[in-house]
Protein backbone atom coordinates (compact mmCIF):
# COMPACT_ATOMS: atom_id res chain seq x y z
CA UNK A 1 0.00 0.00 0.00
CA UNK A 2 1.32 3.40 -0.96
CA UNK A 3 1.76 6.11 1.67
CA UNK A 4 0.97 9.75 0.93
CA UNK A 5 2.05 12.77 2.94
CA UNK A 6 0.30 15.51 0.98
CA UNK A 7 -3.06 17.06 1.89
CA UNK A 8 -5.20 15.84 -1.02
CA UNK A 9 -7.34 13.89 1.48
CA UNK A 10 -8.56 17.22 2.86
CA UNK A 11 -10.05 18.34 -0.47
CA UNK A 12 -11.13 15.18 -2.26
CA UNK A 13 -12.32 11.66 -1.53
CA UNK A 14 -12.91 10.09 1.85
CA UNK A 15 -10.70 8.91 4.66
CA UNK A 16 -10.42 7.55 8.16
CA UNK A 17 -8.28 9.70 10.45
CA UNK A 18 -7.26 8.60 13.95
CA UNK A 19 -4.61 11.22 14.70
CA UNK A 20 -5.96 13.90 17.03
CA UNK A 21 -3.33 16.45 15.98
CA UNK A 22 -4.39 16.11 12.33
CA UNK A 23 -8.09 16.54 13.17
CA UNK A 24 -7.52 19.59 15.39
CA UNK A 25 -7.65 22.26 12.65
CA UNK A 26 -11.00 20.96 11.36
CA UNK A 27 -12.48 21.00 14.85
CA UNK A 28 -11.22 24.57 15.34
CA UNK A 29 -12.64 25.62 11.94
CA UNK A 30 -16.12 24.37 12.85
CA UNK A 31 -15.98 21.70 10.12
CA UNK A 32 -17.42 18.91 12.28
CA UNK A 33 -20.85 17.40 11.71
CA UNK A 34 -22.46 14.41 13.35
CA UNK A 35 -23.04 11.08 11.70
CA UNK A 36 -26.72 11.67 12.34
CA UNK A 37 -26.63 14.84 10.23
CA UNK A 38 -24.78 13.02 7.47
CA UNK A 39 -27.37 10.23 7.49
CA UNK A 40 -30.12 12.83 7.05
CA UNK A 41 -28.62 13.52 3.62
CA UNK A 42 -30.12 10.26 2.34
CA UNK A 43 -33.25 12.38 1.77
CA UNK A 44 -31.20 14.77 -0.38
CA UNK A 45 -27.82 16.42 -0.20
CA UNK A 46 -27.71 20.14 0.56
CA UNK A 47 -26.71 22.32 -2.40
CA UNK A 48 -23.33 23.07 -0.79
CA UNK A 49 -21.30 21.43 1.97
CA UNK A 50 -22.54 22.62 5.39
CA UNK A 51 -19.08 23.68 6.57
CA UNK A 52 -16.94 26.75 5.88
CA UNK A 53 -14.00 24.96 4.16
CA UNK A 54 -13.42 22.09 1.76
CA UNK A 55 -13.29 19.40 4.44
CA UNK A 56 -16.07 17.80 6.47
CA UNK A 57 -15.13 15.92 9.63
CA UNK A 58 -17.80 13.35 10.52
CA UNK A 59 -18.03 12.31 14.16
CA UNK A 60 -19.86 9.27 15.46
CA UNK A 61 -18.92 6.43 13.13
CA UNK A 62 -16.55 4.93 15.69
CA UNK A 63 -19.46 4.45 18.12
CA UNK A 64 -21.44 2.54 15.50
CA UNK A 65 -18.48 0.32 14.64
CA UNK A 66 -17.81 -0.38 18.35
CA UNK A 67 -21.37 -1.05 19.50
CA UNK A 68 -23.24 -2.84 16.70
CA UNK A 69 -22.78 -6.55 16.12
CA UNK A 70 -19.86 -6.92 13.70
CA UNK A 71 -21.93 -8.12 10.73
CA UNK A 72 -24.53 -5.45 11.40
CA UNK A 73 -21.78 -2.78 11.52
CA UNK A 74 -20.30 -3.99 8.22
CA UNK A 75 -23.75 -3.91 6.58
CA UNK A 76 -24.36 -0.42 7.99
CA UNK A 77 -21.11 0.77 6.43
CA UNK A 78 -21.82 -0.78 3.04
CA UNK A 79 -25.54 0.01 2.81
CA UNK A 80 -25.82 3.37 4.55
CA UNK A 81 -22.42 5.08 4.55
CA UNK A 82 -20.88 3.97 1.24
CA UNK A 83 -23.85 5.20 -0.88
CA UNK A 84 -23.61 8.60 0.82
CA UNK A 85 -19.89 8.80 0.12
CA UNK A 86 -20.62 8.09 -3.56
CA UNK A 87 -23.34 10.78 -3.67
CA UNK A 88 -21.11 13.32 -1.95
CA UNK A 89 -18.15 12.73 -4.25
CA UNK A 90 -20.34 13.36 -7.31
CA UNK A 91 -22.12 16.40 -5.89
CA UNK A 92 -19.28 18.07 -3.99
CA UNK A 93 -16.26 16.93 -5.99
CA UNK A 94 -13.90 19.41 -4.29
CA UNK A 95 -14.74 18.34 -0.76
CA UNK A 96 -12.91 15.86 1.48
CA UNK A 97 -14.83 13.63 3.88
CA UNK A 98 -13.04 12.58 7.06
CA UNK A 99 -14.41 9.97 9.43
CA UNK A 100 -12.77 10.91 12.72
CA UNK A 101 -11.82 8.19 15.21
CA UNK A 102 -10.51 8.69 18.73
CA UNK A 103 -9.07 5.16 18.86
CA UNK A 104 -5.31 4.75 18.70
CA UNK A 105 -3.43 3.60 15.60
CA UNK A 106 -2.93 0.06 16.91
CA UNK A 107 -6.64 -0.86 16.60
CA UNK A 108 -6.44 -0.39 12.82
CA UNK A 109 -4.83 -3.50 11.32
CA UNK A 110 -3.84 -3.99 7.72
CA UNK A 111 -4.32 -7.49 6.35
CA UNK A 112 -1.19 -9.40 5.38
CA UNK A 113 -1.42 -8.31 1.76
CA UNK A 114 -2.25 -4.74 2.87
CA UNK A 115 -5.45 -4.77 0.86
CA UNK A 116 -7.84 -4.21 3.71
CA UNK A 117 -8.03 -2.34 7.01
CA UNK A 118 -9.71 -4.01 9.96
CA UNK A 119 -10.90 -2.23 13.08
CA UNK A 120 -10.18 -4.28 16.22
CA UNK A 121 -12.86 -3.53 18.76
CA UNK A 122 -12.56 -3.54 22.54
CA UNK A 123 -14.50 -6.83 22.65
CA UNK A 124 -11.73 -8.43 20.52
CA UNK A 125 -13.94 -8.71 17.44
CA UNK A 126 -12.98 -7.06 14.20
CA UNK A 127 -14.93 -5.05 11.63
CA UNK A 128 -13.91 -4.95 7.98
CA UNK A 129 -13.75 -1.18 7.90
CA UNK A 130 -12.25 -0.50 4.46
CA UNK A 131 -14.41 -3.16 2.80
CA UNK A 132 -17.54 -1.64 4.31
CA UNK A 133 -16.71 1.95 3.44
CA UNK A 134 -15.00 1.56 0.09
CA UNK A 135 -15.71 -1.98 -1.18
CA UNK A 136 -13.32 -3.18 -3.88
CA UNK A 137 -11.92 0.33 -4.36
CA UNK A 138 -9.93 -0.09 -1.18
CA UNK A 139 -7.71 -2.89 -2.45
CA UNK A 140 -6.86 -0.92 -5.58
CA UNK A 141 -6.63 2.69 -4.49
CA UNK A 142 -6.45 2.88 -0.69
CA UNK A 143 -3.43 4.76 0.63
CA UNK A 144 -1.97 5.27 4.07
CA UNK A 145 -1.82 8.91 5.13
CA UNK A 146 1.25 10.10 6.99
CA UNK A 147 2.32 13.39 8.54
CA UNK A 148 5.72 14.57 9.63
CA UNK A 149 6.77 13.11 12.96
CA UNK A 150 8.26 14.85 15.97
CA UNK A 151 11.78 13.63 15.15
CA UNK A 152 13.64 14.67 12.00
CA UNK A 153 12.82 12.56 8.95
CA UNK A 154 10.19 10.55 10.79
CA UNK A 155 6.56 10.18 9.85
CA UNK A 156 3.42 9.14 11.67
CA UNK A 157 0.60 7.20 10.05
CA UNK A 158 -2.60 9.16 10.67
CA UNK A 159 -5.20 7.28 8.62
CA UNK A 160 -6.32 5.74 5.33
CA UNK A 161 -7.60 7.41 2.18
CA UNK A 162 -9.47 6.55 -1.01
CA UNK A 163 -9.81 9.27 -3.65
CA UNK A 164 -12.94 7.95 -5.34
CA UNK A 165 -15.28 4.98 -5.17
CA UNK A 166 -17.84 3.83 -7.68
PDB file of C-alpha atoms in Angstrom:
ATOM      1  CA  UNK A   1       0.000   0.000   0.000  1.00  0.00           C
ATOM      2  CA  UNK A   2       1.315   3.401  -0.961  1.00  0.00           C
ATOM      3  CA  UNK A   3       1.763   6.106   1.673  1.00  0.00           C
ATOM      4  CA  UNK A   4       0.966   9.748   0.934  1.00  0.00           C
ATOM      5  CA  UNK A   5       2.049  12.766   2.942  1.00  0.00           C
ATOM      6  CA  UNK A   6       0.301  15.506   0.980  1.00  0.00           C
ATOM      7  CA  UNK A   7      -3.059  17.060   1.888  1.00  0.00           C
ATOM      8  CA  UNK A   8      -5.199  15.843  -1.020  1.00  0.00           C
ATOM      9  CA  UNK A   9      -7.338  13.892   1.481  1.00  0.00           C
ATOM     10  CA  UNK A  10      -8.563  17.221   2.858  1.00  0.00           C
ATOM     11  CA  UNK A  11     -10.054  18.336  -0.470  1.00  0.00           C
ATOM     12  CA  UNK A  12     -11.130  15.179  -2.257  1.00  0.00           C
ATOM     13  CA  UNK A  13     -12.322  11.663  -1.529  1.00  0.00           C
ATOM     14  CA  UNK A  14     -12.912  10.089   1.854  1.00  0.00           C
ATOM     15  CA  UNK A  15     -10.699   8.905   4.655  1.00  0.00           C
ATOM     16  CA  UNK A  16     -10.425   7.554   8.159  1.00  0.00           C
ATOM     17  CA  UNK A  17      -8.276   9.705  10.454  1.00  0.00           C
ATOM     18  CA  UNK A  18      -7.263   8.604  13.949  1.00  0.00           C
ATOM     19  CA  UNK A  19      -4.608  11.225  14.698  1.00  0.00           C
ATOM     20  CA  UNK A  20      -5.956  13.900  17.025  1.00  0.00           C
ATOM     21  CA  UNK A  21      -3.326  16.454  15.980  1.00  0.00           C
ATOM     22  CA  UNK A  22      -4.392  16.108  12.327  1.00  0.00           C
ATOM     23  CA  UNK A  23      -8.086  16.539  13.172  1.00  0.00           C
ATOM     24  CA  UNK A  24      -7.522  19.591  15.387  1.00  0.00           C
ATOM     25  CA  UNK A  25      -7.646  22.258  12.650  1.00  0.00           C
ATOM     26  CA  UNK A  26     -10.996  20.964  11.359  1.00  0.00           C
ATOM     27  CA  UNK A  27     -12.482  20.999  14.846  1.00  0.00           C
ATOM     28  CA  UNK A  28     -11.219  24.570  15.337  1.00  0.00           C
ATOM     29  CA  UNK A  29     -12.640  25.619  11.936  1.00  0.00           C
ATOM     30  CA  UNK A  30     -16.118  24.367  12.848  1.00  0.00           C
ATOM     31  CA  UNK A  31     -15.976  21.697  10.124  1.00  0.00           C
ATOM     32  CA  UNK A  32     -17.424  18.907  12.283  1.00  0.00           C
ATOM     33  CA  UNK A  33     -20.850  17.402  11.712  1.00  0.00           C
ATOM     34  CA  UNK A  34     -22.464  14.411  13.352  1.00  0.00           C
ATOM     35  CA  UNK A  35     -23.037  11.079  11.696  1.00  0.00           C
ATOM     36  CA  UNK A  36     -26.723  11.668  12.339  1.00  0.00           C
ATOM     37  CA  UNK A  37     -26.631  14.837  10.231  1.00  0.00           C
ATOM     38  CA  UNK A  38     -24.776  13.015   7.467  1.00  0.00           C
ATOM     39  CA  UNK A  39     -27.371  10.229   7.488  1.00  0.00           C
ATOM     40  CA  UNK A  40     -30.119  12.826   7.049  1.00  0.00           C
ATOM     41  CA  UNK A  41     -28.624  13.520   3.616  1.00  0.00           C
ATOM     42  CA  UNK A  42     -30.120  10.262   2.337  1.00  0.00           C
ATOM     43  CA  UNK A  43     -33.246  12.381   1.767  1.00  0.00           C
ATOM     44  CA  UNK A  44     -31.203  14.768  -0.379  1.00  0.00           C
ATOM     45  CA  UNK A  45     -27.823  16.425  -0.196  1.00  0.00           C
ATOM     46  CA  UNK A  46     -27.714  20.136   0.555  1.00  0.00           C
ATOM     47  CA  UNK A  47     -26.714  22.322  -2.397  1.00  0.00           C
ATOM     48  CA  UNK A  48     -23.335  23.069  -0.791  1.00  0.00           C
ATOM     49  CA  UNK A  49     -21.298  21.433   1.971  1.00  0.00           C
ATOM     50  CA  UNK A  50     -22.539  22.622   5.389  1.00  0.00           C
ATOM     51  CA  UNK A  51     -19.079  23.683   6.567  1.00  0.00           C
ATOM     52  CA  UNK A  52     -16.939  26.751   5.875  1.00  0.00           C
ATOM     53  CA  UNK A  53     -14.000  24.961   4.165  1.00  0.00           C
ATOM     54  CA  UNK A  54     -13.420  22.094   1.760  1.00  0.00           C
ATOM     55  CA  UNK A  55     -13.294  19.402   4.437  1.00  0.00           C
ATOM     56  CA  UNK A  56     -16.067  17.803   6.468  1.00  0.00           C
ATOM     57  CA  UNK A  57     -15.126  15.924   9.635  1.00  0.00           C
ATOM     58  CA  UNK A  58     -17.797  13.347  10.519  1.00  0.00           C
ATOM     59  CA  UNK A  59     -18.033  12.312  14.159  1.00  0.00           C
ATOM     60  CA  UNK A  60     -19.863   9.273  15.463  1.00  0.00           C
ATOM     61  CA  UNK A  61     -18.915   6.428  13.126  1.00  0.00           C
ATOM     62  CA  UNK A  62     -16.555   4.926  15.685  1.00  0.00           C
ATOM     63  CA  UNK A  63     -19.455   4.453  18.115  1.00  0.00           C
ATOM     64  CA  UNK A  64     -21.444   2.535  15.503  1.00  0.00           C
ATOM     65  CA  UNK A  65     -18.475   0.318  14.644  1.00  0.00           C
ATOM     66  CA  UNK A  66     -17.812  -0.377  18.346  1.00  0.00           C
ATOM     67  CA  UNK A  67     -21.374  -1.053  19.495  1.00  0.00           C
ATOM     68  CA  UNK A  68     -23.239  -2.836  16.697  1.00  0.00           C
ATOM     69  CA  UNK A  69     -22.781  -6.546  16.119  1.00  0.00           C
ATOM     70  CA  UNK A  70     -19.858  -6.922  13.695  1.00  0.00           C
ATOM     71  CA  UNK A  71     -21.927  -8.125  10.733  1.00  0.00           C
ATOM     72  CA  UNK A  72     -24.529  -5.452  11.402  1.00  0.00           C
ATOM     73  CA  UNK A  73     -21.784  -2.781  11.518  1.00  0.00           C
ATOM     74  CA  UNK A  74     -20.299  -3.986   8.219  1.00  0.00           C
ATOM     75  CA  UNK A  75     -23.746  -3.911   6.584  1.00  0.00           C
ATOM     76  CA  UNK A  76     -24.361  -0.424   7.990  1.00  0.00           C
ATOM     77  CA  UNK A  77     -21.112   0.773   6.429  1.00  0.00           C
ATOM     78  CA  UNK A  78     -21.817  -0.775   3.037  1.00  0.00           C
ATOM     79  CA  UNK A  79     -25.538   0.006   2.813  1.00  0.00           C
ATOM     80  CA  UNK A  80     -25.818   3.368   4.545  1.00  0.00           C
ATOM     81  CA  UNK A  81     -22.421   5.076   4.546  1.00  0.00           C
ATOM     82  CA  UNK A  82     -20.878   3.969   1.236  1.00  0.00           C
ATOM     83  CA  UNK A  83     -23.848   5.200  -0.877  1.00  0.00           C
ATOM     84  CA  UNK A  84     -23.612   8.597   0.822  1.00  0.00           C
ATOM     85  CA  UNK A  85     -19.886   8.796   0.120  1.00  0.00           C
ATOM     86  CA  UNK A  86     -20.622   8.088  -3.559  1.00  0.00           C
ATOM     87  CA  UNK A  87     -23.344  10.776  -3.668  1.00  0.00           C
ATOM     88  CA  UNK A  88     -21.113  13.315  -1.945  1.00  0.00           C
ATOM     89  CA  UNK A  89     -18.152  12.730  -4.248  1.00  0.00           C
ATOM     90  CA  UNK A  90     -20.343  13.356  -7.310  1.00  0.00           C
ATOM     91  CA  UNK A  91     -22.118  16.402  -5.888  1.00  0.00           C
ATOM     92  CA  UNK A  92     -19.282  18.068  -3.986  1.00  0.00           C
ATOM     93  CA  UNK A  93     -16.256  16.932  -5.991  1.00  0.00           C
ATOM     94  CA  UNK A  94     -13.904  19.411  -4.289  1.00  0.00           C
ATOM     95  CA  UNK A  95     -14.738  18.335  -0.761  1.00  0.00           C
ATOM     96  CA  UNK A  96     -12.913  15.864   1.476  1.00  0.00           C
ATOM     97  CA  UNK A  97     -14.834  13.628   3.879  1.00  0.00           C
ATOM     98  CA  UNK A  98     -13.036  12.584   7.062  1.00  0.00           C
ATOM     99  CA  UNK A  99     -14.409   9.971   9.430  1.00  0.00           C
ATOM    100  CA  UNK A 100     -12.767  10.906  12.720  1.00  0.00           C
ATOM    101  CA  UNK A 101     -11.818   8.191  15.208  1.00  0.00           C
ATOM    102  CA  UNK A 102     -10.507   8.692  18.725  1.00  0.00           C
ATOM    103  CA  UNK A 103      -9.068   5.160  18.856  1.00  0.00           C
ATOM    104  CA  UNK A 104      -5.314   4.752  18.697  1.00  0.00           C
ATOM    105  CA  UNK A 105      -3.430   3.602  15.601  1.00  0.00           C
ATOM    106  CA  UNK A 106      -2.932   0.058  16.913  1.00  0.00           C
ATOM    107  CA  UNK A 107      -6.641  -0.858  16.597  1.00  0.00           C
ATOM    108  CA  UNK A 108      -6.437  -0.389  12.819  1.00  0.00           C
ATOM    109  CA  UNK A 109      -4.829  -3.496  11.319  1.00  0.00           C
ATOM    110  CA  UNK A 110      -3.842  -3.987   7.718  1.00  0.00           C
ATOM    111  CA  UNK A 111      -4.322  -7.495   6.350  1.00  0.00           C
ATOM    112  CA  UNK A 112      -1.188  -9.398   5.379  1.00  0.00           C
ATOM    113  CA  UNK A 113      -1.419  -8.313   1.762  1.00  0.00           C
ATOM    114  CA  UNK A 114      -2.249  -4.739   2.867  1.00  0.00           C
ATOM    115  CA  UNK A 115      -5.449  -4.773   0.859  1.00  0.00           C
ATOM    116  CA  UNK A 116      -7.841  -4.212   3.715  1.00  0.00           C
ATOM    117  CA  UNK A 117      -8.031  -2.335   7.012  1.00  0.00           C
ATOM    118  CA  UNK A 118      -9.711  -4.008   9.958  1.00  0.00           C
ATOM    119  CA  UNK A 119     -10.903  -2.232  13.084  1.00  0.00           C
ATOM    120  CA  UNK A 120     -10.176  -4.285  16.219  1.00  0.00           C
ATOM    121  CA  UNK A 121     -12.864  -3.526  18.762  1.00  0.00           C
ATOM    122  CA  UNK A 122     -12.556  -3.545  22.542  1.00  0.00           C
ATOM    123  CA  UNK A 123     -14.495  -6.829  22.655  1.00  0.00           C
ATOM    124  CA  UNK A 124     -11.729  -8.430  20.516  1.00  0.00           C
ATOM    125  CA  UNK A 125     -13.944  -8.707  17.441  1.00  0.00           C
ATOM    126  CA  UNK A 126     -12.977  -7.055  14.200  1.00  0.00           C
ATOM    127  CA  UNK A 127     -14.926  -5.053  11.633  1.00  0.00           C
ATOM    128  CA  UNK A 128     -13.908  -4.955   7.984  1.00  0.00           C
ATOM    129  CA  UNK A 129     -13.749  -1.175   7.897  1.00  0.00           C
ATOM    130  CA  UNK A 130     -12.254  -0.501   4.464  1.00  0.00           C
ATOM    131  CA  UNK A 131     -14.411  -3.163   2.800  1.00  0.00           C
ATOM    132  CA  UNK A 132     -17.541  -1.640   4.310  1.00  0.00           C
ATOM    133  CA  UNK A 133     -16.705   1.949   3.442  1.00  0.00           C
ATOM    134  CA  UNK A 134     -14.997   1.559   0.089  1.00  0.00           C
ATOM    135  CA  UNK A 135     -15.707  -1.981  -1.178  1.00  0.00           C
ATOM    136  CA  UNK A 136     -13.316  -3.175  -3.876  1.00  0.00           C
ATOM    137  CA  UNK A 137     -11.917   0.327  -4.360  1.00  0.00           C
ATOM    138  CA  UNK A 138      -9.929  -0.087  -1.180  1.00  0.00           C
ATOM    139  CA  UNK A 139      -7.714  -2.886  -2.447  1.00  0.00           C
ATOM    140  CA  UNK A 140      -6.861  -0.922  -5.583  1.00  0.00           C
ATOM    141  CA  UNK A 141      -6.630   2.692  -4.495  1.00  0.00           C
ATOM    142  CA  UNK A 142      -6.447   2.882  -0.695  1.00  0.00           C
ATOM    143  CA  UNK A 143      -3.435   4.759   0.634  1.00  0.00           C
ATOM    144  CA  UNK A 144      -1.965   5.267   4.072  1.00  0.00           C
ATOM    145  CA  UNK A 145      -1.824   8.909   5.125  1.00  0.00           C
ATOM    146  CA  UNK A 146       1.246  10.100   6.990  1.00  0.00           C
ATOM    147  CA  UNK A 147       2.320  13.386   8.536  1.00  0.00           C
ATOM    148  CA  UNK A 148       5.722  14.573   9.629  1.00  0.00           C
ATOM    149  CA  UNK A 149       6.765  13.114  12.960  1.00  0.00           C
ATOM    150  CA  UNK A 150       8.259  14.848  15.966  1.00  0.00           C
ATOM    151  CA  UNK A 151      11.785  13.625  15.148  1.00  0.00           C
ATOM    152  CA  UNK A 152      13.644  14.668  12.002  1.00  0.00           C
ATOM    153  CA  UNK A 153      12.822  12.562   8.947  1.00  0.00           C
ATOM    154  CA  UNK A 154      10.186  10.545  10.792  1.00  0.00           C
ATOM    155  CA  UNK A 155       6.561  10.179   9.850  1.00  0.00           C
ATOM    156  CA  UNK A 156       3.417   9.143  11.673  1.00  0.00           C
ATOM    157  CA  UNK A 157       0.598   7.200  10.049  1.00  0.00           C
ATOM    158  CA  UNK A 158      -2.604   9.160  10.673  1.00  0.00           C
ATOM    159  CA  UNK A 159      -5.200   7.277   8.616  1.00  0.00           C
ATOM    160  CA  UNK A 160      -6.323   5.744   5.331  1.00  0.00           C
ATOM    161  CA  UNK A 161      -7.602   7.413   2.183  1.00  0.00           C
ATOM    162  CA  UNK A 162      -9.473   6.550  -1.013  1.00  0.00           C
ATOM    163  CA  UNK A 163      -9.807   9.273  -3.654  1.00  0.00           C
ATOM    164  CA  UNK A 164     -12.944   7.954  -5.336  1.00  0.00           C
ATOM    165  CA  UNK A 165     -15.281   4.975  -5.171  1.00  0.00           C
ATOM    166  CA  UNK A 166     -17.841   3.828  -7.682  1.00  0.00           C
TER     167      UNK A 166
END
